[in-house]
mmCIF file of C-alpha atoms in Angstrom:
data_model
loop_
_atom_site.group_PDB
_atom_site.id
_atom_site.type_symbol
_atom_site.label_atom_id
_atom_site.label_comp_id
_atom_site.label_asym_id
_atom_site.label_seq_id
_atom_site.Cartn_x
_atom_site.Cartn_y
_atom_site.Cartn_z
ATOM 1 C CA UNK A 1 -1.355 -9.864 38.996
ATOM 2 C CA UNK A 2 -3.389 -12.044 41.321
ATOM 3 C CA UNK A 3 -4.425 -14.501 38.636
ATOM 4 C CA UNK A 4 -0.845 -14.714 37.442
ATOM 5 C CA UNK A 5 0.224 -15.671 40.948
ATOM 6 C CA UNK A 6 -1.935 -18.788 40.793
ATOM 7 C CA UNK A 7 0.050 -20.147 37.862
ATOM 8 C CA UNK A 8 3.348 -20.565 39.644
ATOM 9 C CA UNK A 9 2.936 -21.241 43.322
ATOM 10 C CA UNK A 10 6.564 -22.078 43.963
ATOM 11 C CA UNK A 11 7.773 -18.606 42.968
ATOM 12 C CA UNK A 12 7.416 -15.408 44.958
ATOM 13 C CA UNK A 13 5.346 -12.644 43.323
ATOM 14 C CA UNK A 14 8.536 -10.675 42.750
ATOM 15 C CA UNK A 15 10.237 -13.500 40.826
ATOM 16 C CA UNK A 16 7.006 -14.148 39.027
ATOM 17 C CA UNK A 17 6.772 -10.565 37.791
ATOM 18 C CA UNK A 18 10.415 -10.497 36.715
ATOM 19 C CA UNK A 19 9.946 -13.733 34.801
ATOM 20 C CA UNK A 20 6.879 -12.370 33.036
ATOM 21 C CA UNK A 21 8.754 -9.183 32.056
ATOM 22 C CA UNK A 22 11.410 -11.429 30.535
ATOM 23 C CA UNK A 23 8.814 -13.492 28.662
ATOM 24 C CA UNK A 24 7.012 -10.445 27.282
ATOM 25 C CA UNK A 25 10.296 -8.778 26.317
ATOM 26 C CA UNK A 26 11.420 -11.932 24.523
ATOM 27 C CA UNK A 27 8.061 -12.079 22.732
ATOM 28 C CA UNK A 28 8.399 -8.429 21.670
ATOM 29 C CA UNK A 29 11.950 -8.890 20.410
ATOM 30 C CA UNK A 30 11.178 -12.033 18.418
ATOM 31 C CA UNK A 31 8.125 -10.397 16.854
ATOM 32 C CA UNK A 32 10.097 -7.198 16.213
ATOM 33 C CA UNK A 33 12.713 -9.122 14.256
ATOM 34 C CA UNK A 34 10.229 -11.399 12.485
ATOM 35 C CA UNK A 35 8.014 -8.565 11.278
ATOM 36 C CA UNK A 36 10.884 -7.185 9.202
ATOM 37 C CA UNK A 37 10.091 -9.960 6.725
ATOM 38 C CA UNK A 38 6.385 -9.168 6.459
ATOM 39 C CA UNK A 39 5.777 -6.643 3.712
ATOM 40 C CA UNK A 40 3.055 -4.013 3.759
ATOM 41 C CA UNK A 41 1.788 -1.844 0.875
ATOM 42 C CA UNK A 42 3.595 1.269 2.155
ATOM 43 C CA UNK A 43 7.412 1.159 2.349
ATOM 44 C CA UNK A 44 9.000 1.150 5.782
ATOM 45 C CA UNK A 45 5.766 0.376 7.559
ATOM 46 C CA UNK A 46 5.590 -2.717 9.735
ATOM 47 C CA UNK A 47 2.736 -4.540 11.432
ATOM 48 C CA UNK A 48 3.739 -3.573 14.949
ATOM 49 C CA UNK A 49 3.607 -7.142 16.233
ATOM 50 C CA UNK A 50 6.206 -6.175 18.847
ATOM 51 C CA UNK A 51 3.528 -4.047 20.437
ATOM 52 C CA UNK A 52 1.741 -7.259 21.505
ATOM 53 C CA UNK A 53 4.321 -7.867 24.230
ATOM 54 C CA UNK A 54 4.013 -4.293 25.477
ATOM 55 C CA UNK A 55 0.209 -4.484 25.514
ATOM 56 C CA UNK A 56 0.297 -7.764 27.460
ATOM 57 C CA UNK A 57 2.627 -6.120 29.988
ATOM 58 C CA UNK A 58 0.203 -3.197 30.293
ATOM 59 C CA UNK A 59 -2.882 -5.356 30.764
ATOM 60 C CA UNK A 60 -1.344 -8.041 33.010
ATOM 61 C CA UNK A 61 1.441 -6.215 34.878
ATOM 62 C CA UNK A 62 2.121 -2.657 36.018
ATOM 63 C CA UNK A 63 3.512 0.496 34.416
ATOM 64 C CA UNK A 64 7.140 -0.123 35.359
ATOM 65 C CA UNK A 65 7.013 -3.531 33.684
ATOM 66 C CA UNK A 66 5.430 -2.040 30.548
ATOM 67 C CA UNK A 67 8.164 0.586 30.260
ATOM 68 C CA UNK A 68 10.857 -2.029 30.876
ATOM 69 C CA UNK A 69 9.496 -4.164 28.019
ATOM 70 C CA UNK A 70 9.116 -1.130 25.727
ATOM 71 C CA UNK A 71 12.599 0.217 26.441
ATOM 72 C CA UNK A 72 14.348 -3.134 26.002
ATOM 73 C CA UNK A 73 12.431 -3.847 22.804
ATOM 74 C CA UNK A 74 13.245 -0.428 21.339
ATOM 75 C CA UNK A 75 16.971 -0.908 22.051
ATOM 76 C CA UNK A 76 17.474 -4.585 21.220
ATOM 77 C CA UNK A 77 15.457 -4.920 18.005
ATOM 78 C CA UNK A 78 17.495 -2.234 16.134
ATOM 79 C CA UNK A 79 20.662 -3.777 17.581
ATOM 80 C CA UNK A 80 19.831 -7.016 15.778
ATOM 81 C CA UNK A 81 18.284 -5.657 12.584
ATOM 82 C CA UNK A 82 20.941 -3.016 11.893
ATOM 83 C CA UNK A 83 20.989 0.733 11.183
ATOM 84 C CA UNK A 84 21.074 1.219 14.943
ATOM 85 C CA UNK A 85 21.442 4.995 15.397
ATOM 86 C CA UNK A 86 18.714 5.966 12.933
ATOM 87 C CA UNK A 87 16.257 3.363 14.173
ATOM 88 C CA UNK A 88 16.810 4.117 17.856
ATOM 89 C CA UNK A 89 16.622 7.893 17.430
ATOM 90 C CA UNK A 90 13.287 7.544 15.627
ATOM 91 C CA UNK A 91 11.892 4.415 17.248
ATOM 92 C CA UNK A 92 12.747 4.846 20.936
ATOM 93 C CA UNK A 93 10.798 8.109 21.479
ATOM 94 C CA UNK A 94 7.931 6.688 19.433
ATOM 95 C CA UNK A 95 7.802 3.458 21.452
ATOM 96 C CA UNK A 96 8.022 5.261 24.790
ATOM 97 C CA UNK A 97 5.379 7.831 23.806
ATOM 98 C CA UNK A 98 2.945 5.192 22.562
ATOM 99 C CA UNK A 99 3.554 3.067 25.663
ATOM 100 C CA UNK A 100 2.908 6.052 27.906
ATOM 101 C CA UNK A 101 -0.333 6.978 26.127
ATOM 102 C CA UNK A 102 -1.572 3.388 25.981
ATOM 103 C CA UNK A 103 -0.876 3.027 29.721
ATOM 104 C CA UNK A 104 -2.696 6.257 30.557
ATOM 105 C CA UNK A 105 -5.590 5.230 28.344
ATOM 106 C CA UNK A 106 -5.768 1.795 29.967
ATOM 107 C CA UNK A 107 -5.537 3.174 33.529
ATOM 108 C CA UNK A 108 -8.220 5.802 32.886
ATOM 109 C CA UNK A 109 -10.804 3.771 30.957
ATOM 110 C CA UNK A 110 -9.632 0.176 31.292
ATOM 111 C CA UNK A 111 -13.060 -0.903 32.479
ATOM 112 C CA UNK A 112 -14.775 0.206 29.289
ATOM 113 C CA UNK A 113 -12.255 -0.761 26.629
ATOM 114 C CA UNK A 114 -10.181 -3.737 25.549
ATOM 115 C CA UNK A 115 -6.716 -3.864 24.051
ATOM 116 C CA UNK A 116 -8.203 -3.575 20.541
ATOM 117 C CA UNK A 117 -8.685 0.182 20.762
ATOM 118 C CA UNK A 118 -5.537 0.441 22.870
ATOM 119 C CA UNK A 119 -3.564 -1.097 20.010
ATOM 120 C CA UNK A 120 -5.163 1.272 17.513
ATOM 121 C CA UNK A 121 -4.220 4.245 19.694
ATOM 122 C CA UNK A 122 -0.680 2.914 20.109
ATOM 123 C CA UNK A 123 -0.251 2.453 16.367
ATOM 124 C CA UNK A 124 -1.447 5.964 15.609
ATOM 125 C CA UNK A 125 0.740 7.596 18.274
ATOM 126 C CA UNK A 126 3.743 5.495 17.266
ATOM 127 C CA UNK A 127 3.649 6.483 13.603
ATOM 128 C CA UNK A 128 2.965 10.151 14.433
ATOM 129 C CA UNK A 129 5.946 10.421 16.771
ATOM 130 C CA UNK A 130 8.099 8.578 14.223
ATOM 131 C CA UNK A 131 7.189 11.129 11.566
ATOM 132 C CA UNK A 132 7.815 13.946 14.038
ATOM 133 C CA UNK A 133 11.281 12.643 14.951
ATOM 134 C CA UNK A 134 12.189 11.968 11.321
ATOM 135 C CA UNK A 135 11.017 15.484 10.435
ATOM 136 C CA UNK A 136 13.145 17.058 13.173
ATOM 137 C CA UNK A 137 16.293 14.966 12.804
ATOM 138 C CA UNK A 138 16.618 13.809 9.214
ATOM 139 C CA UNK A 139 14.290 15.124 6.556
ATOM 140 C CA UNK A 140 13.537 18.627 7.843
ATOM 141 C CA UNK A 141 10.915 19.354 5.237
ATOM 142 C CA UNK A 142 7.195 19.694 5.907
ATOM 143 C CA UNK A 143 6.638 17.701 2.714
ATOM 144 C CA UNK A 144 6.900 14.420 4.625
ATOM 145 C CA UNK A 145 3.802 15.255 6.618
ATOM 146 C CA UNK A 146 1.875 14.953 3.355
ATOM 147 C CA UNK A 147 2.407 11.212 3.595
ATOM 148 C CA UNK A 148 1.352 11.020 7.237
ATOM 149 C CA UNK A 149 -2.419 10.423 6.715
ATOM 150 C CA UNK A 150 -1.839 7.283 4.609
ATOM 151 C CA UNK A 151 0.710 5.875 7.034
ATOM 152 C CA UNK A 152 -1.462 6.797 10.029
ATOM 153 C CA UNK A 153 -4.536 5.068 8.571
ATOM 154 C CA UNK A 154 -2.662 1.846 7.761
ATOM 155 C CA UNK A 155 -0.885 1.987 11.118
ATOM 156 C CA UNK A 156 -4.177 2.341 12.992
ATOM 157 C CA UNK A 157 -5.598 -0.642 11.100
ATOM 158 C CA UNK A 158 -2.493 -2.684 11.972
ATOM 159 C CA UNK A 159 -2.945 -1.552 15.579
ATOM 160 C CA UNK A 160 -6.466 -2.997 15.603
ATOM 161 C CA UNK A 161 -5.064 -6.297 14.316
ATOM 162 C CA UNK A 162 -2.283 -6.479 16.916
ATOM 163 C CA UNK A 163 -4.652 -5.305 19.648
ATOM 164 C CA UNK A 164 -7.070 -8.110 18.799
ATOM 165 C CA UNK A 165 -4.192 -10.596 18.845
ATOM 166 C CA UNK A 166 -3.159 -9.351 22.302
ATOM 167 C CA UNK A 167 -6.771 -9.679 23.461
ATOM 168 C CA UNK A 168 -6.918 -13.290 22.296
ATOM 169 C CA UNK A 169 -3.572 -14.146 23.928
ATOM 170 C CA UNK A 170 -4.804 -12.538 27.126
ATOM 171 C CA UNK A 171 -7.967 -14.666 26.985
ATOM 172 C CA UNK A 172 -6.005 -17.888 26.478
ATOM 173 C CA UNK A 173 -3.685 -17.045 29.385
ATOM 174 C CA UNK A 174 -6.628 -16.442 31.710
ATOM 175 C CA UNK A 175 -8.427 -19.610 30.619
ATOM 176 C CA UNK A 176 -5.333 -21.802 30.993
ATOM 177 C CA UNK A 177 -5.144 -21.267 34.750
ATOM 178 C CA UNK B 1 -13.016 -11.485 26.055
ATOM 179 C CA UNK B 2 -15.031 -9.620 23.464
ATOM 180 C CA UNK B 3 -14.703 -6.231 21.862
ATOM 181 C CA UNK B 4 -16.710 -3.621 23.736
ATOM 182 C CA UNK B 5 -18.839 -0.835 22.297
ATOM 183 C CA UNK B 6 -16.457 1.856 23.565
ATOM 184 C CA UNK B 7 -13.689 0.195 21.543
ATOM 185 C CA UNK B 8 -15.548 0.759 18.301
ATOM 186 C CA UNK B 9 -16.298 4.381 19.227
ATOM 187 C CA UNK B 10 -12.633 5.040 20.011
ATOM 188 C CA UNK B 11 -11.455 3.323 16.821
ATOM 189 C CA UNK B 12 -13.843 5.394 14.697
ATOM 190 C CA UNK B 13 -12.625 8.576 16.434
ATOM 191 C CA UNK B 14 -8.998 7.580 15.791
ATOM 192 C CA UNK B 15 -9.700 7.024 12.092
ATOM 193 C CA UNK B 16 -11.387 10.439 11.871
ATOM 194 C CA UNK B 17 -8.430 12.068 13.636
ATOM 195 C CA UNK B 18 -6.129 10.664 10.928
ATOM 196 C CA UNK B 19 -7.365 13.422 8.604
ATOM 197 C CA UNK B 20 -6.593 16.194 11.082
ATOM 198 C CA UNK B 21 -3.347 14.910 12.542
ATOM 199 C CA UNK B 22 -1.321 16.626 9.827
ATOM 200 C CA UNK B 23 -2.542 20.035 10.997
ATOM 201 C CA UNK B 24 -0.580 19.624 14.237
ATOM 202 C CA UNK B 25 2.659 20.041 12.346
ATOM 203 C CA UNK B 26 1.832 22.500 9.588
ATOM 204 C CA UNK B 27 1.811 26.264 10.118
ATOM 205 C CA UNK B 28 -0.481 28.817 8.490
ATOM 206 C CA UNK B 29 0.567 31.786 6.367
ATOM 207 C CA UNK B 30 0.718 32.968 2.774
ATOM 208 C CA UNK B 31 1.183 29.894 0.590
ATOM 209 C CA UNK B 32 3.737 29.391 -2.159
ATOM 210 C CA UNK B 33 4.232 26.385 -4.358
ATOM 211 C CA UNK B 34 7.579 24.578 -4.112
ATOM 212 C CA UNK B 35 8.953 21.839 -6.321
ATOM 213 C CA UNK B 36 11.655 19.742 -4.652
ATOM 214 C CA UNK B 37 13.915 17.600 -6.828
ATOM 215 C CA UNK B 38 17.320 16.023 -6.419
ATOM 216 C CA UNK B 39 18.926 19.279 -7.595
ATOM 217 C CA UNK B 40 17.226 21.471 -5.012
ATOM 218 C CA UNK B 41 14.099 23.527 -4.519
ATOM 219 C CA UNK B 42 12.306 25.694 -7.043
ATOM 220 C CA UNK B 43 9.374 28.049 -6.614
ATOM 221 C CA UNK B 44 6.520 27.648 -9.041
ATOM 222 C CA UNK B 45 3.993 30.396 -9.823
ATOM 223 C CA UNK B 46 0.295 29.733 -9.269
ATOM 224 C CA UNK B 47 -0.592 30.366 -12.957
ATOM 225 C CA UNK B 48 -2.464 27.650 -14.776
ATOM 226 C CA UNK B 49 0.174 25.637 -16.561
ATOM 227 C CA UNK B 50 1.377 22.133 -17.330
ATOM 228 C CA UNK B 51 5.013 21.431 -16.471
ATOM 229 C CA UNK B 52 6.996 18.593 -17.993
ATOM 230 C CA UNK B 53 9.460 17.477 -15.313
ATOM 231 C CA UNK B 54 11.561 15.288 -17.630
ATOM 232 C CA UNK B 55 14.482 17.740 -17.698
ATOM 233 C CA UNK B 56 14.565 18.352 -13.951
ATOM 234 C CA UNK B 57 14.049 14.804 -12.790
ATOM 235 C CA UNK B 58 14.905 12.470 -15.643
ATOM 236 C CA UNK B 59 11.539 10.782 -15.244
ATOM 237 C CA UNK B 60 8.334 10.997 -17.238
ATOM 238 C CA UNK B 61 6.341 13.188 -14.862
ATOM 239 C CA UNK B 62 3.812 15.916 -15.530
ATOM 240 C CA UNK B 63 2.944 18.596 -12.972
ATOM 241 C CA UNK B 64 -0.301 20.472 -13.401
ATOM 242 C CA UNK B 65 -1.088 23.828 -11.774
ATOM 243 C CA UNK B 66 -4.678 24.983 -12.022
ATOM 244 C CA UNK B 67 -6.929 27.339 -10.023
ATOM 245 C CA UNK B 68 -4.400 27.796 -7.209
ATOM 246 C CA UNK B 69 -3.919 24.066 -6.814
ATOM 247 C CA UNK B 70 -1.251 21.693 -8.033
ATOM 248 C CA UNK B 71 -1.023 17.992 -8.667
ATOM 249 C CA UNK B 72 1.273 15.445 -10.231
ATOM 250 C CA UNK B 73 -0.787 14.410 -13.216
ATOM 251 C CA UNK B 74 1.368 11.602 -14.524
ATOM 252 C CA UNK B 75 4.333 9.725 -13.145
ATOM 253 C CA UNK B 76 6.286 6.628 -14.082
ATOM 254 C CA UNK B 77 6.805 5.485 -10.498
ATOM 255 C CA UNK B 78 5.442 2.054 -9.503
ATOM 256 C CA UNK B 79 3.124 2.864 -6.594
ATOM 257 C CA UNK B 80 1.597 6.068 -8.058
ATOM 258 C CA UNK B 81 1.168 7.514 -4.572
ATOM 259 C CA UNK B 82 1.972 11.048 -5.776
ATOM 260 C CA UNK B 83 -0.682 10.823 -8.502
ATOM 261 C CA UNK B 84 -3.277 9.350 -6.170
ATOM 262 C CA UNK B 85 -2.610 12.149 -3.660
ATOM 263 C CA UNK B 86 -4.491 14.423 -6.040
ATOM 264 C CA UNK B 87 -4.601 18.182 -5.687
ATOM 265 C CA UNK B 88 -2.506 19.985 -3.095
ATOM 266 C CA UNK B 89 -3.537 23.474 -2.055
ATOM 267 C CA UNK B 90 -3.485 23.924 1.746
ATOM 268 C CA UNK B 91 -0.412 24.782 3.824
ATOM 269 C CA UNK B 92 1.837 21.770 4.198
ATOM 270 C CA UNK B 93 -0.050 19.700 1.638
ATOM 271 C CA UNK B 94 2.363 17.647 -0.416
ATOM 272 C CA UNK B 95 2.449 15.190 -3.273
ATOM 273 C CA UNK B 96 5.590 13.142 -2.813
ATOM 274 C CA UNK B 97 7.189 10.601 -5.121
ATOM 275 C CA UNK B 98 9.938 8.830 -3.245
ATOM 276 C CA UNK B 99 11.306 6.571 -6.049
ATOM 277 C CA UNK B 100 11.764 9.558 -8.393
ATOM 278 C CA UNK B 101 12.909 11.879 -5.569
ATOM 279 C CA UNK B 102 10.339 14.523 -6.441
ATOM 280 C CA UNK B 103 7.943 16.400 -4.188
ATOM 281 C CA UNK B 104 5.506 19.225 -4.756
ATOM 282 C CA UNK B 105 4.331 20.993 -1.663
ATOM 283 C CA UNK B 106 2.699 24.186 -0.517
ATOM 284 C CA UNK B 107 5.030 26.140 1.706
ATOM 285 C CA UNK B 108 3.623 28.800 3.984
ATOM 286 C CA UNK B 109 5.426 31.895 5.200
ATOM 287 C CA UNK B 110 6.543 30.856 8.656
ATOM 288 C CA UNK B 111 7.775 27.443 7.530
ATOM 289 C CA UNK B 112 11.485 28.042 7.161
ATOM 290 C CA UNK B 113 12.092 29.990 10.350
ATOM 291 C CA UNK B 114 11.864 26.847 12.445
ATOM 292 C CA UNK B 115 11.176 28.850 15.608
ATOM 293 C CA UNK B 116 7.985 30.563 16.684
ATOM 294 C CA UNK B 117 9.764 33.571 18.181
ATOM 295 C CA UNK B 118 13.123 34.657 19.495
ATOM 296 C CA UNK B 119 13.494 36.904 22.539
ATOM 297 C CA UNK B 120 16.640 38.958 22.831
#
């Protein structure tokens, strides 16, 4: 927070924080829409680029800001990409759960870790909760959990990638001040 | 900004947990083998046998049951995920072919109740 304050001296900290929430939310939404066009070997799986905005909010702002970004992203991205009810019912709990766990993880051991492992954790939790919600609401057969290990492994790898991206963005932001 | 040692430890632990994460959702009990197709579910005995699924599914698929395990031996689907899954034997294990709408999985006794217990 303090290093962010230096960037914009003409704004109060409150306005500053609100503006950053808006920037991170916009980043998440744009990535969330753009990643629909990036294919991965497993169907339905996406890179999780939208998580970058949430991770930046976690590392640079506070927990309320992180949840604001996560909630807005989980509502607005399905609104734009279509199939709203299905995507929100599966994606919103997954996004909130992964945000909550990433936040707890960062608050507890933020001194020892970077956002690389935080992204990996977020990816794993996100895909697990998605499978859980899909299993409860739509498919209702334990057979889908047979696919979970493959999806979880790819999702964790994607989480490392997005976590490293968030780390680099964070480094550039700090250096640019 | 560099990756720290604890990061690598956590990432390795997360990748190991991928193999156990399925156990959170699958119950234990006496196993039975279930074949799910578009037309519904069918129980399959655990005798050693090769099943041709062409009639049930309309696709060139072969299901093999051997030594209390089952696998999809051949399939005409593009990604071959069901074939690469290999043998299924433990509770909740499944070989799923989404394009052909076929799944073979091991159902255990307390699967279809949905609830752990009911108090009256």
